[in-house]
PDB file of C-alpha atoms in Angstrom:
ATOM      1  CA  UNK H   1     121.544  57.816  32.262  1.00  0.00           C
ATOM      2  CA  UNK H   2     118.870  59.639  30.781  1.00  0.00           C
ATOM      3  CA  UNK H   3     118.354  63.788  30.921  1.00  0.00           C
ATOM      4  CA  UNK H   4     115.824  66.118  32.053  1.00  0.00           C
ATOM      5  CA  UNK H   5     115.354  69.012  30.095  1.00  0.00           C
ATOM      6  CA  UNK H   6     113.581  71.793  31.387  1.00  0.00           C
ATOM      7  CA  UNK H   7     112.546  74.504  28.430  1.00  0.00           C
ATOM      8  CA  UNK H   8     110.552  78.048  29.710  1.00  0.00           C
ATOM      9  CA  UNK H   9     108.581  80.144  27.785  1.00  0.00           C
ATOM     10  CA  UNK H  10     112.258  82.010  26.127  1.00  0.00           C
ATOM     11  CA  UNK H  11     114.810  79.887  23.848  1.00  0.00           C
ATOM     12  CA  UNK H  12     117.841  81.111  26.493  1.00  0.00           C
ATOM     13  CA  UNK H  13     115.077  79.794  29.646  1.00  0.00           C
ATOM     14  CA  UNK H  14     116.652  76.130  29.226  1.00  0.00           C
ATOM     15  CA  UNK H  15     118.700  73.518  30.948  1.00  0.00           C
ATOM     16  CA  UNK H  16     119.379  70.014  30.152  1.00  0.00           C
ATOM     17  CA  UNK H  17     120.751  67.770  33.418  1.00  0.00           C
ATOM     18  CA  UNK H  18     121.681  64.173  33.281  1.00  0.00           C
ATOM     19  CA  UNK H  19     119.184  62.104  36.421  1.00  0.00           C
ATOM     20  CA  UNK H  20     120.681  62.127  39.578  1.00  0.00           C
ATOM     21  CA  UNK H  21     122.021  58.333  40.392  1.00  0.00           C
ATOM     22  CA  UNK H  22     119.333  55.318  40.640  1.00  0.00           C
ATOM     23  CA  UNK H  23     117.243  56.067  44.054  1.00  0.00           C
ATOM     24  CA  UNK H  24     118.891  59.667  44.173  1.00  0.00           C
ATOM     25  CA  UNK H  25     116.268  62.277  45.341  1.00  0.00           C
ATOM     26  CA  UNK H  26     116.633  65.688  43.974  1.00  0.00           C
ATOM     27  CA  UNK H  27     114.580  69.177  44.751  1.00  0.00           C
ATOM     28  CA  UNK H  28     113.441  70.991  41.406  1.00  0.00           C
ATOM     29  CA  UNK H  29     111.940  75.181  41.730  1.00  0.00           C
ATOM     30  CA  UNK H  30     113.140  78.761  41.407  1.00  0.00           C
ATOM     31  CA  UNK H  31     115.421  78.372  43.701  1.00  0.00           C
ATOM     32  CA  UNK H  32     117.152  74.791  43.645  1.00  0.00           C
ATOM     33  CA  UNK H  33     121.040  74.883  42.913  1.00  0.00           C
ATOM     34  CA  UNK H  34     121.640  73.700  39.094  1.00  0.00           C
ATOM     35  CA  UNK H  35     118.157  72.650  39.507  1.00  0.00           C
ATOM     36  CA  UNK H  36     116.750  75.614  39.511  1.00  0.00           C
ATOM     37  CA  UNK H  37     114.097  77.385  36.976  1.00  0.00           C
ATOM     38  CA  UNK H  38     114.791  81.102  37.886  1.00  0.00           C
ATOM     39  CA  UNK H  39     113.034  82.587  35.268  1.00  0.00           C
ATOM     40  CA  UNK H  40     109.762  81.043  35.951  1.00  0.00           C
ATOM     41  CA  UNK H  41     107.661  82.736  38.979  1.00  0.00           C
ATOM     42  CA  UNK H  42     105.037  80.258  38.728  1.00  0.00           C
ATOM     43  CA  UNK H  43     107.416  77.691  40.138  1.00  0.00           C
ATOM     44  CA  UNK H  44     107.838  77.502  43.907  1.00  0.00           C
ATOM     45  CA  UNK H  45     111.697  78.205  45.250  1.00  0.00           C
ATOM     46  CA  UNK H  46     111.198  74.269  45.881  1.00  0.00           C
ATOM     47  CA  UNK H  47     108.486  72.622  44.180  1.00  0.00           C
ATOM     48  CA  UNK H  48     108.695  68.963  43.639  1.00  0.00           C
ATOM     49  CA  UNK H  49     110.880  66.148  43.897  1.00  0.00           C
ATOM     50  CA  UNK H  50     112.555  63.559  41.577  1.00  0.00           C
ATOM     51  CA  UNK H  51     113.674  60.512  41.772  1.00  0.00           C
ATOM     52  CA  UNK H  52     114.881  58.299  38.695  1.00  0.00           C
ATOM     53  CA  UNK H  53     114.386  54.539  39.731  1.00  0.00           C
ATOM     54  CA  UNK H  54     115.963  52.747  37.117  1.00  0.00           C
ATOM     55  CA  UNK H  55     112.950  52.905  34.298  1.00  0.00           C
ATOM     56  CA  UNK H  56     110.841  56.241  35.542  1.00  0.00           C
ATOM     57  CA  UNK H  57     110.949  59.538  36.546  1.00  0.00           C
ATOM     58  CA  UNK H  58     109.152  59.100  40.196  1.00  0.00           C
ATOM     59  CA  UNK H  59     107.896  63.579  40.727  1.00  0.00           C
ATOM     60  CA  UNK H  60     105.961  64.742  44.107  1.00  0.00           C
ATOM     61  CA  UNK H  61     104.670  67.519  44.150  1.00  0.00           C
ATOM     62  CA  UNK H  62     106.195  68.946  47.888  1.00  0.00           C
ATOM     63  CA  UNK H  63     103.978  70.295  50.278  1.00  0.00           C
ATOM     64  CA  UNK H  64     104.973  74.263  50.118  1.00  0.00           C
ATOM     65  CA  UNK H  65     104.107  74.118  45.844  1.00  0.00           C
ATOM     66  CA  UNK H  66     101.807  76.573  45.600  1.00  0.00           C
ATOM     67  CA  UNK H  67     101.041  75.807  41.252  1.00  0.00           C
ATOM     68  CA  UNK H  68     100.094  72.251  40.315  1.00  0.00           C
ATOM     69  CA  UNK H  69     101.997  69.738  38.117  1.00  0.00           C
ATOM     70  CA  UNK H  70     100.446  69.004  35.033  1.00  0.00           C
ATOM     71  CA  UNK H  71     101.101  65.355  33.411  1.00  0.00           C
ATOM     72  CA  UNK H  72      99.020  63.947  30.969  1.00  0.00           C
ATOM     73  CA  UNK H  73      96.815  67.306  31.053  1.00  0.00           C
ATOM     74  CA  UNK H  74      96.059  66.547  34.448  1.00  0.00           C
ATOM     75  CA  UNK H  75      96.671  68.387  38.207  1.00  0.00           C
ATOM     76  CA  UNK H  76      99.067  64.986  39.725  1.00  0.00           C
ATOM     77  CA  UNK H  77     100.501  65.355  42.791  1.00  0.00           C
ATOM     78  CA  UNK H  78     102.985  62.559  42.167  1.00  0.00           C
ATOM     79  CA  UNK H  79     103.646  60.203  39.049  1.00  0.00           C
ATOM     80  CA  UNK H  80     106.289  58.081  37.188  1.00  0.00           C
ATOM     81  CA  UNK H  81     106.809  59.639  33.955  1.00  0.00           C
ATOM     82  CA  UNK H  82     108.233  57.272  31.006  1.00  0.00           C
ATOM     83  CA  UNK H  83     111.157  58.274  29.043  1.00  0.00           C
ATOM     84  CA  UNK H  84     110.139  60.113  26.561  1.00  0.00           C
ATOM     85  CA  UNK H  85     107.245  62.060  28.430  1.00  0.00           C
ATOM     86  CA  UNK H  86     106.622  65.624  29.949  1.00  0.00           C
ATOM     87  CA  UNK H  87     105.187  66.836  32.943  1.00  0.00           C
ATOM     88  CA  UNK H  88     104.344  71.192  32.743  1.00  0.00           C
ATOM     89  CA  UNK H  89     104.557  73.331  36.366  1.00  0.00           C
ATOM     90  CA  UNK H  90     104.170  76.929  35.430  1.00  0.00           C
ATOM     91  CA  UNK H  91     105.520  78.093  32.017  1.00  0.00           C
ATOM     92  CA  UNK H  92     108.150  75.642  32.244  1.00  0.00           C
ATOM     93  CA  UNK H  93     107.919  71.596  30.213  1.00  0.00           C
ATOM     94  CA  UNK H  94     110.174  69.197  31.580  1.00  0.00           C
ATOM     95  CA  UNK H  95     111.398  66.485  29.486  1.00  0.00           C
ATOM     96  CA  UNK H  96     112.884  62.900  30.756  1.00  0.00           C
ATOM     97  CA  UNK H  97     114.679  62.112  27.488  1.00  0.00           C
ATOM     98  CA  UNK H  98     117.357  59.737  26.383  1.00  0.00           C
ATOM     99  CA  UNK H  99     119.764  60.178  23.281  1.00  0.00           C
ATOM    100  CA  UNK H 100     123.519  60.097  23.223  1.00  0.00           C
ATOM    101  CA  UNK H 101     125.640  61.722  20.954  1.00  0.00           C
ATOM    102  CA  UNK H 102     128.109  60.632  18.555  1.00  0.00           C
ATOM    103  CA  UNK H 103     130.752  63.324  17.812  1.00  0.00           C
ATOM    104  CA  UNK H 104     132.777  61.049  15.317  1.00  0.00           C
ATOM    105  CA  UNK H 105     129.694  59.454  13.237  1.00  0.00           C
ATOM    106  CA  UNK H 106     130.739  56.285  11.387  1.00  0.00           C
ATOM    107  CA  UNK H 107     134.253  57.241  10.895  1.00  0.00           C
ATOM    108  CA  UNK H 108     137.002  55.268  12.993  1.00  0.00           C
ATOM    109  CA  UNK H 109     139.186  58.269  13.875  1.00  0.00           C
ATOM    110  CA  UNK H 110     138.305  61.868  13.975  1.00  0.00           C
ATOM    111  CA  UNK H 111     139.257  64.468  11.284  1.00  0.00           C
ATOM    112  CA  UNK H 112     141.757  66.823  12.883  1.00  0.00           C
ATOM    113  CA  UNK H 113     141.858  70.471  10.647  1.00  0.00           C
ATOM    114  CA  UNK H 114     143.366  73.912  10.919  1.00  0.00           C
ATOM    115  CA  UNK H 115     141.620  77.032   9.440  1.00  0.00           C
ATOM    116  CA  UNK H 116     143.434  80.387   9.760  1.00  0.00           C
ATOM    117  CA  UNK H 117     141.945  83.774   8.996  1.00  0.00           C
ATOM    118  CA  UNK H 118     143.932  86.811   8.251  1.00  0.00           C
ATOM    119  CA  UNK H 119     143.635  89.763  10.456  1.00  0.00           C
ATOM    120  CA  UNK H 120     142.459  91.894   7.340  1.00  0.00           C
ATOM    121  CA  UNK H 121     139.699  88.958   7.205  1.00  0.00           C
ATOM    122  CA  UNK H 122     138.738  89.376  10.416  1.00  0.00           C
ATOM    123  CA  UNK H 123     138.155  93.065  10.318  1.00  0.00           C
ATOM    124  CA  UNK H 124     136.348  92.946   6.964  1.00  0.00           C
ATOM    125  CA  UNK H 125     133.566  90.865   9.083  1.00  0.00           C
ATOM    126  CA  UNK H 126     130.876  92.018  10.598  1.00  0.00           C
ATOM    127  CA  UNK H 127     128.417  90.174  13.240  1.00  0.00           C
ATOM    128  CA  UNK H 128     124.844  91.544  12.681  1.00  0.00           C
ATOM    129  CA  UNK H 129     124.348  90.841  16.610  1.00  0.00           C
ATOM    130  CA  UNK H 130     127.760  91.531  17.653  1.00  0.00           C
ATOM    131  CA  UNK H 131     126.031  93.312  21.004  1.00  0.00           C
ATOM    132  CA  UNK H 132     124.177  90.652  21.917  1.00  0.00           C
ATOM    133  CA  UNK H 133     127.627  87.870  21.360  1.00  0.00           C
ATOM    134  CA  UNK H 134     129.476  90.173  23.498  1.00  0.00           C
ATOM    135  CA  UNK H 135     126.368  90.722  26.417  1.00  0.00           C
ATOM    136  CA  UNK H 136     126.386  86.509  26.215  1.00  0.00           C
ATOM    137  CA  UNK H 137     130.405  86.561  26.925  1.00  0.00           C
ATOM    138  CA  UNK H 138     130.157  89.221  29.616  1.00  0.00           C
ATOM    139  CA  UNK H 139     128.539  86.497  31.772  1.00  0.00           C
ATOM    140  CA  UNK H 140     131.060  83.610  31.702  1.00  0.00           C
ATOM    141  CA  UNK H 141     132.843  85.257  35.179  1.00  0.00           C
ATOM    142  CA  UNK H 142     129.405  84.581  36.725  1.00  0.00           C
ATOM    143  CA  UNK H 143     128.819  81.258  35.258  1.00  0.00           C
ATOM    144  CA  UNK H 144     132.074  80.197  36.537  1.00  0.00           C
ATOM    145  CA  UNK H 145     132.828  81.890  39.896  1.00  0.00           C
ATOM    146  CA  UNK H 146     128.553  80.365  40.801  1.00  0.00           C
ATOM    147  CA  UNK H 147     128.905  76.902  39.104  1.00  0.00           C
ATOM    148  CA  UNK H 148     128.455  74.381  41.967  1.00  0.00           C
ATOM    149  CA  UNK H 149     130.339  71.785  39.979  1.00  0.00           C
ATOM    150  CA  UNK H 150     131.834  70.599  36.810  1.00  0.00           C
ATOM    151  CA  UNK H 151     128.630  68.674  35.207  1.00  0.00           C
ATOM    152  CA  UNK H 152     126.943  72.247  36.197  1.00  0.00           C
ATOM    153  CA  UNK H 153     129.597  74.127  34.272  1.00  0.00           C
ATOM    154  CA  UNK H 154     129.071  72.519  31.508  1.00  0.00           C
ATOM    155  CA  UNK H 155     124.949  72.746  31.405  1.00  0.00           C
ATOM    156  CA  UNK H 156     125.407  77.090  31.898  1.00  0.00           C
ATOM    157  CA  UNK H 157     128.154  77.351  29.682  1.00  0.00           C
ATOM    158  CA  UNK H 158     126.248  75.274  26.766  1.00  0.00           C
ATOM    159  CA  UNK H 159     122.783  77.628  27.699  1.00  0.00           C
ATOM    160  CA  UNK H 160     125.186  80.767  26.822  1.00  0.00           C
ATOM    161  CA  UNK H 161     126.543  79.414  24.069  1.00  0.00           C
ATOM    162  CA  UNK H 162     122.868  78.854  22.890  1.00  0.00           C
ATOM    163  CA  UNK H 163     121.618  82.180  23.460  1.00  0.00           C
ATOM    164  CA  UNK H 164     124.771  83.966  22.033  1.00  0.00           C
ATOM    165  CA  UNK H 165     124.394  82.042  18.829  1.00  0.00           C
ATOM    166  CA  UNK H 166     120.552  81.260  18.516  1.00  0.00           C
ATOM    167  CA  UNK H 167     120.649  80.018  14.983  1.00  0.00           C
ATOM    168  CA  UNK H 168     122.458  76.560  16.170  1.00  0.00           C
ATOM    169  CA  UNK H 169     120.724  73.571  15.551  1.00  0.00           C
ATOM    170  CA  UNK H 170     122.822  72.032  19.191  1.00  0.00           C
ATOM    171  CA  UNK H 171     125.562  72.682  21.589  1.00  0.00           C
ATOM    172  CA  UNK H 172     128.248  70.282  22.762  1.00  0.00           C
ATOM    173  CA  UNK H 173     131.032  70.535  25.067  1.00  0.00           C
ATOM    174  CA  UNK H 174     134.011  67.541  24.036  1.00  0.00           C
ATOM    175  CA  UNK H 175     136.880  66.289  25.627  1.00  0.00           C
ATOM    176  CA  UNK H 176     139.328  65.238  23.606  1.00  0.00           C
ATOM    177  CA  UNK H 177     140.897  61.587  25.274  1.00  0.00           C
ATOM    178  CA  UNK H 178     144.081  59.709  24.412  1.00  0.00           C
ATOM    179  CA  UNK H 179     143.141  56.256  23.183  1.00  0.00           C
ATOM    180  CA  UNK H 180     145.612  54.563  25.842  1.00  0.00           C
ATOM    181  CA  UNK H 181     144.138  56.288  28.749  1.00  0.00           C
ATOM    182  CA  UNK H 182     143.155  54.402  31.931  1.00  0.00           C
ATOM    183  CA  UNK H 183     145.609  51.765  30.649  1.00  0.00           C
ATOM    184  CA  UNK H 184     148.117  50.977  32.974  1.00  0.00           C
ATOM    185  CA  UNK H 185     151.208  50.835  30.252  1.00  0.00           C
ATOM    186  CA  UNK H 186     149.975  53.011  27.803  1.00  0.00           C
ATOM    187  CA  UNK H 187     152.144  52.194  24.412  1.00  0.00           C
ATOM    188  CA  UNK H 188     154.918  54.654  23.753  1.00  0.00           C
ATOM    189  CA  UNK H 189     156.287  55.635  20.581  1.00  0.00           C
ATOM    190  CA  UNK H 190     159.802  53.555  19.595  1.00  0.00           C
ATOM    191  CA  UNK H 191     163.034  55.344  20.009  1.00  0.00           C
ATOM    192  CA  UNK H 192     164.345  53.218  16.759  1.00  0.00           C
ATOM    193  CA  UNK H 193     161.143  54.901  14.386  1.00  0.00           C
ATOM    194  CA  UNK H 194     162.095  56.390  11.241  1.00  0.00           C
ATOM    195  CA  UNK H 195     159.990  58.908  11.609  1.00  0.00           C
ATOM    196  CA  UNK H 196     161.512  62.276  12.077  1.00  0.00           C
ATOM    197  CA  UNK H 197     160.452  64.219  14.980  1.00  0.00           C
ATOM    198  CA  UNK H 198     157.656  66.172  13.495  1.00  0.00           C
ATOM    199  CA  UNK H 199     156.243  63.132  11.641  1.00  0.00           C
ATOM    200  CA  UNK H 200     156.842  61.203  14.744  1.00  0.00           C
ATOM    201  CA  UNK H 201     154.456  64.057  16.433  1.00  0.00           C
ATOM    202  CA  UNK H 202     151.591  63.972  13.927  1.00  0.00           C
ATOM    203  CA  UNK H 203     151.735  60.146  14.386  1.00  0.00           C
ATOM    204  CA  UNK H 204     151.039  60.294  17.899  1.00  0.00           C
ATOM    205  CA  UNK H 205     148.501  62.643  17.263  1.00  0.00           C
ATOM    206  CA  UNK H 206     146.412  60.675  14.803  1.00  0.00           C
ATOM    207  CA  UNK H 207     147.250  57.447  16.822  1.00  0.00           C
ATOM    208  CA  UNK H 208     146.697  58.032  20.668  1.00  0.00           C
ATOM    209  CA  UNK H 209     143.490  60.819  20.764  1.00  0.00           C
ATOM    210  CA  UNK H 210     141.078  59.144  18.792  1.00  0.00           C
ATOM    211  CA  UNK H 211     138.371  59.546  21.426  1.00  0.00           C
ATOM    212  CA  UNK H 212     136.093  62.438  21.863  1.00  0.00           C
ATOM    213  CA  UNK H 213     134.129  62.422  25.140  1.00  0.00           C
ATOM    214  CA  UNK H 214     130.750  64.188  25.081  1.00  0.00           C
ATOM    215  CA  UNK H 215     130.886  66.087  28.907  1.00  0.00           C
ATOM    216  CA  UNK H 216     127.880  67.810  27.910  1.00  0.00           C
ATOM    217  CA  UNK H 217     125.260  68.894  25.042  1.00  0.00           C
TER     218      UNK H 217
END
């Protein structure tokens, strides 16, 4: 399913939802649950809505808008918009866009590694904007106390992970699931291995998780 991405006139004034379900209609404006563009007040509390039907974005503008929707560089009041395309409302460009992410590349299993830093390390480093990490972190009670569900978790948690650490390129949240999952006799390791128990562990490891889910980025 594609995304919309809605980006504001700040770096940290930015969401990125996946379309509601084919024939779904959803309410986008200031005020809109995970919908919502808060930081624009150009944008009515509820100013259009969308509807993905199967190859478009179908926007109308709803009666109480107050600001046009721009598409093309013109006032619409309703449109399909291609994947790939924009439409503007305010200071705020929404994006219907379409890429997936893979968090293994080419290889067939992921690379598992361990990095540990001494306490002495630790101290010895400092963040240039350690005020601004912390102010980021001081909102995750927020974020998760408000979030309305799990999908928008994910999208607010990902936004302050952007802002506290603006020089990333992207985001992603990752799930890390067991190979045999969903399978109704998932394989079990053999009682007779000659693996010892620690080996036998590590084997496990390596063998069952070998599949990262993206569940947001």
């Amino acid at each position: 399913m594609p995304d919309l991405i809605a980006q504001g006139p700040h770096p940290q004034d930015r969401w990125r939802l996946s379309l509601p379900r084919t024939g779904e209609d959803v309410v986008i404006g200031r005020v809109a649950d995970q919908w919502s563009v808060s930081w624009d007040d150009r944008v009515s509390r509820q100013h259009a809505s969308i509807r993905w039907n199967g190859r478009q974005l179908e926007v109308v503008k709803l009666p109480q808008a107050r600001n046009a929707i721009f598409y093309r560089g013109r006032q619409c009041q309703e449109f399909a918009a291609e994947v790939g395309e924009h439409f503007v409302i305010g200071q705020t460009t929404f994006t219907v866009l379409d890429q997936q992410v893979n968090p293994t590349g080419s290889q067939e299993q992921p690379v598992f590694a361990e990095q540990t830093f001494s306490a002495h390390l630790l101290r010895n480093y400092k963040y240039k904007d350690a005020n601004k990490r912390i102010e980021s972190l001081s909102k995750l009670p927020d974020i998760i106390a408000s979030a309305g569900s799990d999908q928008e978790l994910c999208a607010r948690i990902v936004n302050l992970l952007l802002e506290g650490v603006p020089d990333a390129s992207f985001v992603a949240i990752l799930r890390l699931r067991d190979a045999a999952e969903g399978e109704a006799n998932p394989p079990q390791p053999s009682e007779e291995s000659d693996l010892d128990p620690d080996a036998l562990e590590t084997h496990a490891l390596v063998e069952f998780a070998t599949e990262l889910e993206v569940l947001h980025w």
